PDB file of C-alpha atoms in Angstrom:
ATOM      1  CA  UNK A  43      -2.330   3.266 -15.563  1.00 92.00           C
ATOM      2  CA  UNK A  44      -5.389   3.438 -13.250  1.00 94.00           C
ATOM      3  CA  UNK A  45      -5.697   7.327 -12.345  1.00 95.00           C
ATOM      4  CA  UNK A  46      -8.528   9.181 -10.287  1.00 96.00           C
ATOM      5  CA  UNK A  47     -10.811   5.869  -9.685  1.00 95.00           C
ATOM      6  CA  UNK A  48     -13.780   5.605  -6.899  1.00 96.00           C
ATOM      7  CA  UNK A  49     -14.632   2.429  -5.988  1.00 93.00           C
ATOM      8  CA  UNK A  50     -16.538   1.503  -2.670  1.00 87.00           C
ATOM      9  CA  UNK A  51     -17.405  -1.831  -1.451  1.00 89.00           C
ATOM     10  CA  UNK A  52     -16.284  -4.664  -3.344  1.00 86.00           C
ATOM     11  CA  UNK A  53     -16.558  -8.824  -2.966  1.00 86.00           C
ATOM     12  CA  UNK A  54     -12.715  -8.871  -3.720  1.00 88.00           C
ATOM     13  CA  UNK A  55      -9.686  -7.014  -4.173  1.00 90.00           C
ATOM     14  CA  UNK A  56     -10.913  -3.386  -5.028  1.00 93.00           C
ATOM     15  CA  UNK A  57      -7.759  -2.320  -7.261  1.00 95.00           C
ATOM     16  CA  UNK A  58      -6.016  -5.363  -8.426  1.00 94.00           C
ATOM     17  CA  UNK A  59      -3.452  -4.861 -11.250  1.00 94.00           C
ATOM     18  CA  UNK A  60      -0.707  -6.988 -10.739  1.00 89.00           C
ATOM     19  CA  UNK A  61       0.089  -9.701 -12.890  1.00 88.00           C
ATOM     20  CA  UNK A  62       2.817  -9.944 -15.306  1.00 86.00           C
ATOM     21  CA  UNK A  63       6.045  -8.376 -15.848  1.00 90.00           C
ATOM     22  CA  UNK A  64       5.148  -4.930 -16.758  1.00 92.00           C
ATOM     23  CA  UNK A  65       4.861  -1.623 -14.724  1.00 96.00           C
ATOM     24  CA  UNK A  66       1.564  -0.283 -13.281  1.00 96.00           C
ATOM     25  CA  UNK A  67       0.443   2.729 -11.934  1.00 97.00           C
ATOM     26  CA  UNK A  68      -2.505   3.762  -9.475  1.00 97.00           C
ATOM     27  CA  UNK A  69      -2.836   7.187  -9.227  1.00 98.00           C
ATOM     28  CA  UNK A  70      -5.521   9.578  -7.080  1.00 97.00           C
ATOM     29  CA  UNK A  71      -7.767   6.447  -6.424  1.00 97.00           C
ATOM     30  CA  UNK A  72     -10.273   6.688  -3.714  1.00 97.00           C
ATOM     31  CA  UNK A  73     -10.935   3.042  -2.577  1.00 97.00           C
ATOM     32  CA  UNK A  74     -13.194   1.252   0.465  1.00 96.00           C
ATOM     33  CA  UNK A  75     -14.179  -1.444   2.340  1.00 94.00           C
ATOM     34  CA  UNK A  76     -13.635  -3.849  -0.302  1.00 92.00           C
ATOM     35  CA  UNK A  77     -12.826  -7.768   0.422  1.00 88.00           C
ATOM     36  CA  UNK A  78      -8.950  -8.600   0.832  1.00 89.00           C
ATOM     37  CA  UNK A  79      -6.834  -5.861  -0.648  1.00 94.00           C
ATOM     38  CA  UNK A  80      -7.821  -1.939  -1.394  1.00 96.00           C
ATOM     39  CA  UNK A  81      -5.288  -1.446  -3.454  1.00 97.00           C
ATOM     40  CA  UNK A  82      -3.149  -4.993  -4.846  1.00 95.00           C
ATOM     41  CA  UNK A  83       0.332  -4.625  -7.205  1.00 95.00           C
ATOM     42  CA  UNK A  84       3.214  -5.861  -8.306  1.00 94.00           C
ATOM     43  CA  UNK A  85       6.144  -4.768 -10.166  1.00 93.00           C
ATOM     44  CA  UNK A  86       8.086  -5.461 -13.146  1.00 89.00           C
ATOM     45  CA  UNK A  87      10.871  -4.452 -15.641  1.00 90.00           C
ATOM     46  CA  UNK A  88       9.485  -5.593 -18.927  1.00 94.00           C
ATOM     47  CA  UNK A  89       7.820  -2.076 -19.975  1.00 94.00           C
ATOM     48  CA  UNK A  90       8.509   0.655 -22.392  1.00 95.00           C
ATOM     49  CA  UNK A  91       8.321   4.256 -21.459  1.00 95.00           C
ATOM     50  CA  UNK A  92       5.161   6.516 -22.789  1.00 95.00           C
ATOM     51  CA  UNK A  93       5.458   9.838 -23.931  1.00 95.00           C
ATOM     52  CA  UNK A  94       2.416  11.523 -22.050  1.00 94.00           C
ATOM     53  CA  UNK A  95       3.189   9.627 -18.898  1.00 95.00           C
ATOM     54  CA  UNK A  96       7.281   9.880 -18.486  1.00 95.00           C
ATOM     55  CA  UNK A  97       7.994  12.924 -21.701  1.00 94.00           C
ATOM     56  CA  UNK A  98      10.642  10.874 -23.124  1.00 95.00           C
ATOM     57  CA  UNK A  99      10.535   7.802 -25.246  1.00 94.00           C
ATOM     58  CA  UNK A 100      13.998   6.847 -23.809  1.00 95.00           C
ATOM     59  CA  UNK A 101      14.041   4.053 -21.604  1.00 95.00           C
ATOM     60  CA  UNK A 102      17.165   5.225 -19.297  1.00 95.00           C
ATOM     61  CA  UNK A 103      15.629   8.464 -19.351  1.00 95.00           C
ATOM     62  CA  UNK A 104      12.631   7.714 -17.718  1.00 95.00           C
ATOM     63  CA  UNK A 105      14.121   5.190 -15.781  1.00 95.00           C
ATOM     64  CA  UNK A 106      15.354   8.758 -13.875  1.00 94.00           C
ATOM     65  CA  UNK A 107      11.497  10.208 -14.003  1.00 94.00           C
ATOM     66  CA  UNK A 108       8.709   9.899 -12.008  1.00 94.00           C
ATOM     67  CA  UNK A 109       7.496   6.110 -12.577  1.00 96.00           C
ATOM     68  CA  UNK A 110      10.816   4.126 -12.954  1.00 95.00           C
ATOM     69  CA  UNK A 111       8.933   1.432 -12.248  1.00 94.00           C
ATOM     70  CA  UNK A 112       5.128   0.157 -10.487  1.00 96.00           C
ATOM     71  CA  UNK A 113       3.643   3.429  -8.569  1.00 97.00           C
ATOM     72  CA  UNK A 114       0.826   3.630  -6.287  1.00 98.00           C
ATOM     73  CA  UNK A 115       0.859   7.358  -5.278  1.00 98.00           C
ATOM     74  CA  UNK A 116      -1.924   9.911  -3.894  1.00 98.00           C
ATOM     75  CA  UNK A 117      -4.433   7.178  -2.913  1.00 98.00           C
ATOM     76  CA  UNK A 118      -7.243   7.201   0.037  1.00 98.00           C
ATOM     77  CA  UNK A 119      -7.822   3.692   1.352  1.00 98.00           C
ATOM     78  CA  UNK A 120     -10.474   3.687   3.920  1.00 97.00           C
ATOM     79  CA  UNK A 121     -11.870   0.120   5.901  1.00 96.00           C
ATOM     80  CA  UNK A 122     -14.356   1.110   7.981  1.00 94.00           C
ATOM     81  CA  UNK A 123     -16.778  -2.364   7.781  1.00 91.00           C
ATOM     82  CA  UNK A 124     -16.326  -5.617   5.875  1.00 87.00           C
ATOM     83  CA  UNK A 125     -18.525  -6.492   2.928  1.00 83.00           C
ATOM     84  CA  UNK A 126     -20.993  -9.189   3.057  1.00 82.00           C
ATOM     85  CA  UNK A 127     -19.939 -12.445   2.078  1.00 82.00           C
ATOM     86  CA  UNK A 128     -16.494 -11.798   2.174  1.00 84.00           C
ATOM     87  CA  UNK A 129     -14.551 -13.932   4.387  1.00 83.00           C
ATOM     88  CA  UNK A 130     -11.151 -12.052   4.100  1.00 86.00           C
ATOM     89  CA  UNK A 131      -9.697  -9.587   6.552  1.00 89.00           C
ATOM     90  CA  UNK A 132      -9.545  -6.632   4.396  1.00 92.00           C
ATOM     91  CA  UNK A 133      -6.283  -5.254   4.354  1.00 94.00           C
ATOM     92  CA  UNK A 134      -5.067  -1.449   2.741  1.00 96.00           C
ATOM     93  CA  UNK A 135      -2.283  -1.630   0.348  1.00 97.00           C
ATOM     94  CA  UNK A 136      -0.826  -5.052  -0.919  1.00 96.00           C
ATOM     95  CA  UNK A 137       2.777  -5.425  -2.419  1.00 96.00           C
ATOM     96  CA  UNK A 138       3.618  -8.507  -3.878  1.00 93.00           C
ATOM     97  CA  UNK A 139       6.464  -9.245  -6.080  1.00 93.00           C
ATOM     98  CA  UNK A 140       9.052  -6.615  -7.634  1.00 91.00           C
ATOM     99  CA  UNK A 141       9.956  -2.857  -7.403  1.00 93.00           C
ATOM    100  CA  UNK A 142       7.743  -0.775  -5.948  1.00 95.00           C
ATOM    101  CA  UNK A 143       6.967   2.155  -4.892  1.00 97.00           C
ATOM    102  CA  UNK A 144       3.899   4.318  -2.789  1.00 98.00           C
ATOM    103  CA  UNK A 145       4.410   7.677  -2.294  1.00 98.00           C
ATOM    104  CA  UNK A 146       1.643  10.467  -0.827  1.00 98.00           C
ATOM    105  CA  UNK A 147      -1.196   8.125   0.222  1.00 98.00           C
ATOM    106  CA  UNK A 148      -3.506   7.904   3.468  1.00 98.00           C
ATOM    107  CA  UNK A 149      -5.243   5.051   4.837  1.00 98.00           C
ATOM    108  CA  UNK A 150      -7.557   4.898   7.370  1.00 97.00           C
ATOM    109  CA  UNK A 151      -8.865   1.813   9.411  1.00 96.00           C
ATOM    110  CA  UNK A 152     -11.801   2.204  11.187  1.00 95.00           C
ATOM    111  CA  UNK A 153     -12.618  -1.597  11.508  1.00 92.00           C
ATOM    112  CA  UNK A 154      -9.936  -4.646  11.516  1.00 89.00           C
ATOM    113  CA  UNK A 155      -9.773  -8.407  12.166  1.00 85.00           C
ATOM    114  CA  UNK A 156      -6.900  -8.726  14.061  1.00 77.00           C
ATOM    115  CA  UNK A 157      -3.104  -8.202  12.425  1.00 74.00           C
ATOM    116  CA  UNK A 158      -0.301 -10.209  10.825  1.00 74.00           C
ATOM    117  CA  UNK A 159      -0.049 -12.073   7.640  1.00 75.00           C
ATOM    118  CA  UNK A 160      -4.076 -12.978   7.514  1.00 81.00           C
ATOM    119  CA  UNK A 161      -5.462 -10.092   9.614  1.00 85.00           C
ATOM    120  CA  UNK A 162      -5.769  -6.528   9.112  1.00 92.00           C
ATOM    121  CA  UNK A 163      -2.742  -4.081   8.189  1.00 93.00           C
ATOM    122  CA  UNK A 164      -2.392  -0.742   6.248  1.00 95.00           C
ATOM    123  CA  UNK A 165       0.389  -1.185   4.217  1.00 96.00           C
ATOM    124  CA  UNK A 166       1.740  -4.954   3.792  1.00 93.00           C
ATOM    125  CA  UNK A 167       4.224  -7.479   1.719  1.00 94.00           C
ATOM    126  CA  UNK A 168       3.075 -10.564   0.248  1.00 89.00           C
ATOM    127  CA  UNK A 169       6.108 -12.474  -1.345  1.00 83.00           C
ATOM    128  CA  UNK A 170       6.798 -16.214  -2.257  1.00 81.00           C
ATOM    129  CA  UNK A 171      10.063 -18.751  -1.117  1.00 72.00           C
ATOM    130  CA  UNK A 172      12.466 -18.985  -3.911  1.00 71.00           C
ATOM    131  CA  UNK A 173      12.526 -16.464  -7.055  1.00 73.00           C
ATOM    132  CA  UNK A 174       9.109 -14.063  -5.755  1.00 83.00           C
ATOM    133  CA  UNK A 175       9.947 -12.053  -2.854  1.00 89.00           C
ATOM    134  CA  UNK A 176       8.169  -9.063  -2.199  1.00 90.00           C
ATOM    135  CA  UNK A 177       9.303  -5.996  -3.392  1.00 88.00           C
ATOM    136  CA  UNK A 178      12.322  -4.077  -3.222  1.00 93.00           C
ATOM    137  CA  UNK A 179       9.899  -1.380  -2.205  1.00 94.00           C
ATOM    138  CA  UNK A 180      10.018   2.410  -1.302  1.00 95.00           C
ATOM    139  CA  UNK A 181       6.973   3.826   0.811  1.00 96.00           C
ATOM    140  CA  UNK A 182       7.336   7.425   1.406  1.00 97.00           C
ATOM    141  CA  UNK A 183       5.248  10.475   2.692  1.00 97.00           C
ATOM    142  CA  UNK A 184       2.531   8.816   3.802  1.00 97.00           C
ATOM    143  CA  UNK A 185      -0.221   8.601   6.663  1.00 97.00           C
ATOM    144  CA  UNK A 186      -1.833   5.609   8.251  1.00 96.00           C
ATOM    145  CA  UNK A 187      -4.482   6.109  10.981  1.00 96.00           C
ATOM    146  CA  UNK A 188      -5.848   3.651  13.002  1.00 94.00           C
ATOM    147  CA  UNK A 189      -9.113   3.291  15.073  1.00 93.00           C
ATOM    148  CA  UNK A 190      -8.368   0.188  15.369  1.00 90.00           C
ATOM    149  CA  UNK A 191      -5.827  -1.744  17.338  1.00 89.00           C
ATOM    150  CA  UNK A 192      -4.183  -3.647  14.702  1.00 90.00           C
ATOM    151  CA  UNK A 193      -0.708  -3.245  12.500  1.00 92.00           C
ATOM    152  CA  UNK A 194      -0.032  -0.462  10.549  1.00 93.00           C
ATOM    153  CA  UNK A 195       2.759  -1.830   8.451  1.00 93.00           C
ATOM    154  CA  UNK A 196       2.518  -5.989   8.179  1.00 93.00           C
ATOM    155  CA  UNK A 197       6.289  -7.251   6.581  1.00 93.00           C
ATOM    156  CA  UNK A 198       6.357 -10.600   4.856  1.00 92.00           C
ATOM    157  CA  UNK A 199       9.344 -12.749   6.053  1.00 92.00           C
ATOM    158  CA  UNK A 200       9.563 -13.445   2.189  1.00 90.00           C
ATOM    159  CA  UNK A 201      10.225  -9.819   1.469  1.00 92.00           C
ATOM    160  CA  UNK A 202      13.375  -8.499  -0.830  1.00 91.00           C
ATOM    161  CA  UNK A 203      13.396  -5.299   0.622  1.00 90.00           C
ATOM    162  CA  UNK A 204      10.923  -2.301   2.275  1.00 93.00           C
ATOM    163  CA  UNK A 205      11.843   1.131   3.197  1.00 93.00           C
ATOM    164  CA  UNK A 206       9.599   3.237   4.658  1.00 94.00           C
ATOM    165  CA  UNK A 207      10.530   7.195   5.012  1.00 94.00           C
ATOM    166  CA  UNK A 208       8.513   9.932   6.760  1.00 94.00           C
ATOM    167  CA  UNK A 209       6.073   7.523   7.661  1.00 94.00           C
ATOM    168  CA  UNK A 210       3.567   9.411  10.441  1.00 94.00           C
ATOM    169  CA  UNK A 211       0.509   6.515  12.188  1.00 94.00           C
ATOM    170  CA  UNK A 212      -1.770   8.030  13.863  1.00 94.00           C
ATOM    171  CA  UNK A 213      -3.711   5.619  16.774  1.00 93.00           C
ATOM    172  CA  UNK A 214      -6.950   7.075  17.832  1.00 92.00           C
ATOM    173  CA  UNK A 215      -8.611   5.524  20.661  1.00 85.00           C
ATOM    174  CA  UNK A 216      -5.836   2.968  21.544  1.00 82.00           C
ATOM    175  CA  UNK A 217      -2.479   3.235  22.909  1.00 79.00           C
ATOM    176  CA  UNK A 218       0.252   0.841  21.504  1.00 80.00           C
ATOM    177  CA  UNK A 219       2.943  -0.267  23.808  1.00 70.00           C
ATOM    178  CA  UNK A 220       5.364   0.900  21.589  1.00 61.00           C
ATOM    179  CA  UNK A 221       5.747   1.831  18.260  1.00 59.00           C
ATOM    180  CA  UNK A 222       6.940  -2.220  17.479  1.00 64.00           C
ATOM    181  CA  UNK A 223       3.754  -3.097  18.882  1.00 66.00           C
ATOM    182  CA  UNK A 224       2.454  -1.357  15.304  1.00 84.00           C
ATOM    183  CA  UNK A 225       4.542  -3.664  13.162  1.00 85.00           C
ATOM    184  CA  UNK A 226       4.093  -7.028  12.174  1.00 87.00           C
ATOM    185  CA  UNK A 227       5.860  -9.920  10.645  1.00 85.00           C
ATOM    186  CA  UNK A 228       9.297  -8.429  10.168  1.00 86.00           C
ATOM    187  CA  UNK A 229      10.930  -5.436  11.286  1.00 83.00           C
ATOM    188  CA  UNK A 230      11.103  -3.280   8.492  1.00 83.00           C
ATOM    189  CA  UNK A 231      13.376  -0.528   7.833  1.00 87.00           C
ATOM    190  CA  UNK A 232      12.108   2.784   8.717  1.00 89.00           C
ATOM    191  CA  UNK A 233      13.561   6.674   8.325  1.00 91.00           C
ATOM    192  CA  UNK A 234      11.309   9.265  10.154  1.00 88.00           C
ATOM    193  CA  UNK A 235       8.619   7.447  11.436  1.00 88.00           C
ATOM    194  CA  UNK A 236       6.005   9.813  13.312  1.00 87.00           C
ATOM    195  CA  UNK A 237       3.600   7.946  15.745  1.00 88.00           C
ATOM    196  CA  UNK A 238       0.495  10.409  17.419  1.00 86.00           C
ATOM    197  CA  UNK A 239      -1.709   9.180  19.914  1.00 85.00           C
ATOM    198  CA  UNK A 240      -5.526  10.400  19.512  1.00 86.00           C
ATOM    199  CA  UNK A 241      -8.065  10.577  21.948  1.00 85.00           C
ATOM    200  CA  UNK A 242     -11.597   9.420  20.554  1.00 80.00           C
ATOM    201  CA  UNK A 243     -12.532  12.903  20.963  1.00 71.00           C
ATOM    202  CA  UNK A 244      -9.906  14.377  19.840  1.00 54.00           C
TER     203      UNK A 244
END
């Protein structure tokens, strides 16, 4: 578990746990402006429960708590300039392989090099051909805001599965066509999606 981190600018990935097969959890990080990924994960099923993090020792049972599996939850991601030396677009959140899920967290992008799969995006998939798609993933309750025209939500065409639910972008400055024109790669599946067009002054 990575809990209640602060971490500004960063040559590489600022929050980078994945590997393996186990579960991780990043929880009430504050993360910026680092190169590539804010916040990078991947999920797994080889794990056994903890007593102070699920209050069981049961496997099944905390398969029904809060972390049944990889969690990113009550983050702030801000990108608001790139690092020096860093010749990645930096991007917000990062899932790769295996369940996921993201609950509660904001992002803001204040500066972006373009969108897609090797631009700038708030929350993305990363997944391989074969036996390493991305996800299945849940995203849920949170808020990306944009300054910047680029994608809020980037989809992998090597992705399992993403749901996002009660989902609000907020796109300050700009004014997308459409809410599509926020979504890149593809069209992920979305349940209460909010989108709020800002004035700069506003």
């Amino acid at each position: 578990m990575i809990r209640n981190m602060v971490c500004g600018p960063w040559p590489d990935n600022t929050v980078y746990p994945r590997g393996g097969t186990g579960r991780k959890i990043v929880s009430g990080c504050t993360v910026w402006n680092g190169g590539g990924s804010q916040i990078r994960n991947n999920g797994g099923d080889d794990w056994e429960p903890v007593d102070w993090v699920d209050g069981t020792d049961d496997k099944d049972e905390a398969l029904d708590g809060p972390y049944p599996g990889s969690v990113i939850e009550n983050c702030y991601v801000l990108i608001d300039q790139k690092p020096d030396g860093v010749y990645i677009a930096p991007r917000g959140i990062l899932l790769q392989d295996g369940p996921q899920i993201v609950r509660n967290c904001e992002i803001e992008i204040a500066f972006s090099e373009a969108g897609g799969a090797g631009g700038t995006y708030g929350i993305g998939t990363r997944g391989e051909g074969g036996s390493a798609p991305a996800g299945p993933a849940v995203v849920e309750d949170c808020v990306i805001t944009l300054h910047e025209d680029t994608n809020a939500v980037y989809v992998s065409p090597y992705t399992d599965s993403i749901d996002f639910r009660e989902m609000q972008v907020n796109v300050v400055g700009w004014n997308p066509v459409s809410s599509g024109a926020l979504m890149g790669g593809e069209a992920p599946r979305m349940d209460q999606l909010t989108v709020n067009t800002i004035p700069n002054n506003g």
